[in-house]
Short mmCIF file of C-alpha atoms in Angstrom, two decimals:
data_model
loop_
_atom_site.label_atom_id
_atom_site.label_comp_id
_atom_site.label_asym_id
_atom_site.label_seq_id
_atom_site.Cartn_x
_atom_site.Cartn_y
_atom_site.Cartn_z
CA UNK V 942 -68.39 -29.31 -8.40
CA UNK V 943 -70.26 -26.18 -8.33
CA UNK V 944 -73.47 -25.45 -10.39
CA UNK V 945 -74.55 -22.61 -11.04
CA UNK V 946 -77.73 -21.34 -12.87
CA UNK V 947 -77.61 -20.50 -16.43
CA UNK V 948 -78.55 -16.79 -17.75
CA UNK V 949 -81.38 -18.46 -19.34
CA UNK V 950 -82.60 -19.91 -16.54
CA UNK V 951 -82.32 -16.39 -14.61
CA UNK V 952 -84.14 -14.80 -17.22
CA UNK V 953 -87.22 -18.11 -16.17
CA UNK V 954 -87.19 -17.37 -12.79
CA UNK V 955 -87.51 -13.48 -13.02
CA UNK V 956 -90.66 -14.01 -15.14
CA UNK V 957 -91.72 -16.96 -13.04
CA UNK V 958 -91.75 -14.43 -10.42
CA UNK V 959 -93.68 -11.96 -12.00
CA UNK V 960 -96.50 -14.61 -13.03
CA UNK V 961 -96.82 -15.62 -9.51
CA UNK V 962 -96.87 -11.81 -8.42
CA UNK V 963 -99.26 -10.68 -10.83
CA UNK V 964 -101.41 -13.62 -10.16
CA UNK V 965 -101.10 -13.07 -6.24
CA UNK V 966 -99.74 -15.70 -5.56
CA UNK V 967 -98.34 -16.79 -2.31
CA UNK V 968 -94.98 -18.39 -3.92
CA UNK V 969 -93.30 -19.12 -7.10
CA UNK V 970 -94.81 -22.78 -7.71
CA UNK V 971 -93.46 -25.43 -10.60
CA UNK V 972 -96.27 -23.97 -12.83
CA UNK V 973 -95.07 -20.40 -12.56
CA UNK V 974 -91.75 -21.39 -14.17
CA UNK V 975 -93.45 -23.93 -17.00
CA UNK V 976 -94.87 -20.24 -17.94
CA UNK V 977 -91.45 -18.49 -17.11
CA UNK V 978 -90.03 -20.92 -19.53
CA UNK V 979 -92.56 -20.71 -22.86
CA UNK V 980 -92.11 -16.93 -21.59
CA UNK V 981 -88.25 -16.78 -23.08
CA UNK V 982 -89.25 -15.63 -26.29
CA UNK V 983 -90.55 -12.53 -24.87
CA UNK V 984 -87.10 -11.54 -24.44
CA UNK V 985 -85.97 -11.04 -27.82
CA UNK V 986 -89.32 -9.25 -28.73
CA UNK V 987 -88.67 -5.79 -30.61
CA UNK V 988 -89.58 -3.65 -27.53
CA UNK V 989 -87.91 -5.27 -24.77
CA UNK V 990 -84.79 -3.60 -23.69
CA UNK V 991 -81.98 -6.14 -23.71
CA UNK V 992 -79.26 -2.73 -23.18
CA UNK V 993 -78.17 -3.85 -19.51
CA UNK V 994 -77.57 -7.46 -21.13
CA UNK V 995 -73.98 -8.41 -22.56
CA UNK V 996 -73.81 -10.15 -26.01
CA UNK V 997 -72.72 -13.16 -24.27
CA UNK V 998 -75.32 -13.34 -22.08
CA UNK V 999 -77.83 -12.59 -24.58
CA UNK V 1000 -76.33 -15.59 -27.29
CA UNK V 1001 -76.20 -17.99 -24.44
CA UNK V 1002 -80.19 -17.41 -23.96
CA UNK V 1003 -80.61 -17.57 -27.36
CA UNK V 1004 -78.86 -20.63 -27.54
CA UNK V 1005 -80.98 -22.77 -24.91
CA UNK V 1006 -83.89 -21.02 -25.49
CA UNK V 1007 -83.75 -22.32 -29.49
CA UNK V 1008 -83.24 -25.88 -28.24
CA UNK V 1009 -86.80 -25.97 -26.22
CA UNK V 1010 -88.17 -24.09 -29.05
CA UNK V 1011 -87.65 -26.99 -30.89
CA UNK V 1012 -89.12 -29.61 -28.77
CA UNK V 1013 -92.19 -27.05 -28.36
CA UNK V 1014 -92.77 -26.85 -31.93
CA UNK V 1015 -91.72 -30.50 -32.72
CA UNK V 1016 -94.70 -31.24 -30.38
CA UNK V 1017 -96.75 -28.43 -32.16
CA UNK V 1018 -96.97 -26.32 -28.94
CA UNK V 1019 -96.59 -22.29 -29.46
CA UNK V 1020 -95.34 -20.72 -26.27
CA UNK V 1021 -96.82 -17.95 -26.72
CA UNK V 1022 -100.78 -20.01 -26.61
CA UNK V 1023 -99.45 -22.22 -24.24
CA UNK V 1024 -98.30 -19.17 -21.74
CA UNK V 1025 -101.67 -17.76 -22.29
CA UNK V 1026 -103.84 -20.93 -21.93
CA UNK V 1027 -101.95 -22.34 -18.78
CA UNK V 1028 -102.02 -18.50 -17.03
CA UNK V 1029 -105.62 -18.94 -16.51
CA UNK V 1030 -104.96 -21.93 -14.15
CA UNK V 1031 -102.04 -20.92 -12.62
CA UNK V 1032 -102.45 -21.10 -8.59
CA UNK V 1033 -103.86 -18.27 -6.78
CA UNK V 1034 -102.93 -17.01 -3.07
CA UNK V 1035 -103.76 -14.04 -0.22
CA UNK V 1036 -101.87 -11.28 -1.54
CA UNK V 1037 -102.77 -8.30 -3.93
CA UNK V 1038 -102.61 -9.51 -7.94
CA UNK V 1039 -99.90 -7.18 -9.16
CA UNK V 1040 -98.60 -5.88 -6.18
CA UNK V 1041 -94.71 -5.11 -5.94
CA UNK V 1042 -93.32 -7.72 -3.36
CA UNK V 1043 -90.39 -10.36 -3.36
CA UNK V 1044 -91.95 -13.55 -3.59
CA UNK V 1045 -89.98 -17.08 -2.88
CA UNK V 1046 -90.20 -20.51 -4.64
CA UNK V 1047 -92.44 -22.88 -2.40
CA UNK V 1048 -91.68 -26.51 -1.45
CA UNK V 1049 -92.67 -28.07 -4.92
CA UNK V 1050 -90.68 -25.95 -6.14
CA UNK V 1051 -87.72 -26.33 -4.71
CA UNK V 1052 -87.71 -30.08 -4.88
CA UNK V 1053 -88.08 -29.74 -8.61
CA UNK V 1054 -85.14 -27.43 -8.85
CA UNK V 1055 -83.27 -29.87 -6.59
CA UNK V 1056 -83.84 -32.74 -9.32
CA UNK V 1057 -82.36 -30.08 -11.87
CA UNK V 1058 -79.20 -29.83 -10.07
CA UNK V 1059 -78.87 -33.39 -9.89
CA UNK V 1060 -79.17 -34.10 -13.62
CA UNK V 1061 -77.08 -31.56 -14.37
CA UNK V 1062 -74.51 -33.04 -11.63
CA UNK V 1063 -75.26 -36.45 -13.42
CA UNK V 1064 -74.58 -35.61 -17.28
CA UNK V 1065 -70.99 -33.34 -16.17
CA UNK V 1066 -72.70 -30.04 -16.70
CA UNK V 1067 -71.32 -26.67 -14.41
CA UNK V 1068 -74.96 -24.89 -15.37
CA UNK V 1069 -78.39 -26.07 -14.29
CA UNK V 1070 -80.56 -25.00 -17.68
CA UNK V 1071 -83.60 -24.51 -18.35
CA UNK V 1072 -83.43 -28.15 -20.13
CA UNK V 1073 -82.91 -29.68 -16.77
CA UNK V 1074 -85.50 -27.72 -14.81
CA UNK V 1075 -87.87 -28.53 -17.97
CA UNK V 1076 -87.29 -32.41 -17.47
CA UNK V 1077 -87.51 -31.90 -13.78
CA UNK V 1078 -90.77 -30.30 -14.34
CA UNK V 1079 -92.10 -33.41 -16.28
CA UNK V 1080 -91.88 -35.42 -12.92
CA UNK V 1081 -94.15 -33.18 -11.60
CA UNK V 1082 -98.00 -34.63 -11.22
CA UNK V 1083 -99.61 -31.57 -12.04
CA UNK V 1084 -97.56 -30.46 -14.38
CA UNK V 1085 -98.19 -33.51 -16.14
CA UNK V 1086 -101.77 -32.75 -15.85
CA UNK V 1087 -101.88 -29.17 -17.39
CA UNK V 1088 -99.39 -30.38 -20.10
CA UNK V 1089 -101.16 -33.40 -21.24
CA UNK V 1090 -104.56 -32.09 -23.16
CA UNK V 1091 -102.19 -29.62 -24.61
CA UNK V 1092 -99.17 -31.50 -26.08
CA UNK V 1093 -99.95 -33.86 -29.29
CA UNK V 1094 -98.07 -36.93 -28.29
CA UNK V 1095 -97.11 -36.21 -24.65
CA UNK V 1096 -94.61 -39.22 -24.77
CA UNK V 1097 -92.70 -38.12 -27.72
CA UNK V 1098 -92.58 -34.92 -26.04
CA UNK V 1099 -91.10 -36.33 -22.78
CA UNK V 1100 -88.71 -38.45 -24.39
CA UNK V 1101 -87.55 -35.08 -26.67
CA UNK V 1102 -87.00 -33.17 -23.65
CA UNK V 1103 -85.13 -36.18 -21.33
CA UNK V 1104 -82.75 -36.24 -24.13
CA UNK V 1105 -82.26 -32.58 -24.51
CA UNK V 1106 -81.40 -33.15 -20.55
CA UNK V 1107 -78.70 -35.36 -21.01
CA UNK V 1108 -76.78 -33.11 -22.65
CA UNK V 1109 -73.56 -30.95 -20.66
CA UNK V 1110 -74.42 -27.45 -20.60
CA UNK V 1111 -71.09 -25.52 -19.74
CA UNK V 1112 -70.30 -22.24 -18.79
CA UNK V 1113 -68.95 -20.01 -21.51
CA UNK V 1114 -68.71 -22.57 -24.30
CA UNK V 1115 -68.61 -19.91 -26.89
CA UNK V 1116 -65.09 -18.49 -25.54
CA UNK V 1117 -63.71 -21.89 -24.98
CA UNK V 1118 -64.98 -22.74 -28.14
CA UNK V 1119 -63.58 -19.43 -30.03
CA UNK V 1120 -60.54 -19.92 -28.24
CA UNK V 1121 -59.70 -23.40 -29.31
CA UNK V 1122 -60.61 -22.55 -32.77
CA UNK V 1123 -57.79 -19.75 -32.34
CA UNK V 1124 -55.20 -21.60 -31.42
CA UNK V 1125 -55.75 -24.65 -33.80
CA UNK V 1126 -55.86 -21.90 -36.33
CA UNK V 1127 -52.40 -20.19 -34.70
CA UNK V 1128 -51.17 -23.61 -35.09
CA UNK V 1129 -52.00 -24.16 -38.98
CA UNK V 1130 -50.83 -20.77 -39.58
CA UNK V 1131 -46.84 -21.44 -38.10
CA UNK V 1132 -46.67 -24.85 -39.33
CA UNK V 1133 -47.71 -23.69 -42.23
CA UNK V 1134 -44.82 -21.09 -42.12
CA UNK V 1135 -42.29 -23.21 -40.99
CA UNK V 1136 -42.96 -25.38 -44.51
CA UNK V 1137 -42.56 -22.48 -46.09
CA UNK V 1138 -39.65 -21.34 -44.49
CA UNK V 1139 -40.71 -18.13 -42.84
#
C-alpha cells in the first residue's frame, strides 16, 4: 500500500524547514517539526495567503490540525507559547541564521518519520498525519525532555495523542464521504418515487 503524506503534514515540514533555516541549522531535526506542528495555526491567521491553496486542501488541514488542537489544549498547552518557548532551544548548526538554502531532515529525523509510516501502515491509513508523526515524536528522548516541564500531566497527554494515532486517516474522505451521502440520498429519492408511482 502506498502512503503518502497528508497536506497537513506538508504544511509541518515546510515550517519545520524554515525553523531549522532561520535558526542555522545544519538539518531539519525531530524538534524542528514539534515546532512545525504547534506552528499549523499560523496558517489560518488573517494575513497569511492561503490563494494558491484549494478548499480541499485547506479543510483537510483544518481538519487534523483541530484534532491536535485538542489534545494541546486538553493538556493546557497553547501552540503559539509552546512554539515560542521551545524555539529558544531548538539545535543550532554552521550555516548563516536566515539564510535561503534547502535544508534536509537528519538521521533522527528520519527514523521518527519512519515510525510514522509504520503506524499509519498499522491502523489501515493511505496518509501519514501529523497525528502519527506527533506520536512518533513522543518516542523521541529529547523530545520527551523539552515536552515534559511544559505539559501538565505528560501521561495523559501521551495516552491522548497514541489514541488520536490509531485512528485511519484517508485520502479525500470528504468526497468519498459527500459522495456516499449522494447516492444514499439518490437512492431515498427513487424509492421514494417508485412508492409514489412516479
Amino acid at each position: 500500500m502506498a502512503i503518502t503524506r497528508s497536506y497537513a503534514l506538508d504544511v509541518v515540514w515546510q515550517f519545520a524547514a524554515d525553523e531549522a533555516v532561520n535558526a542555522g541549522s545544519d538539518f531539519i531535526e525531530p524538534e524542528h517539526f514539534l515546532v512545525g506542528i504547534c506552528s499549523i495555526e499560523k496558517l489560518f491567521s488573517a494575513e497569511r495567503d492561503t490563494n494558491k491553496m484549494t478548499s480541499y486542501s485547506l479543510s483537510s488541514i483544518r481538519a487534523e490540525w483541530q484534532d491536535v488542537l485538542a489534545i494541546l489544549l486538553h493538556a493546557r498547552v497553547t501552540p503559539s507559547v509552546l512554539r515560542r518557548d521551545l524555539r529558544k532551544d531548538l539545535p543550532r548548526g554552521q550555516a548563516t541564521p536566515g539564510q535561503g538554502r534547502t535544508v534536509n531532515r537528519s538521521d533522527r529525523a528520519r527514523g521518527i518519520f519512519e515510525v510514522a509510516e509504520k503506524t499509519a501502515e498499522k491502523v489501515g491509513s493511505n496518509l501519514v498525519g501529523v497525528s502519527y508523526l506527533l506520536e512518533a515524536l513522543l518516542h523521541d528522548d529529547a523530545i520527551v525532555r523539552a515536552l515534559r516541564p511544559r505539559v501538565g500531566d505528560f501521561a495523559a497527554f501521551q495516552a491522548m495523542v497514541s489514541l488520536a494515532a490509531k485512528r485511519p486517516l484517508q485520502a479525500f474522505p470528504a468526497v468519498a464521504q459527500k459522495a456516499s451521502t449522494s447516492a444514499s440520498m439518490l437512492g431515498d429519492i427513487n424509492t421514494e418515487r417508485k412508492a409514489a408511482g412516479n
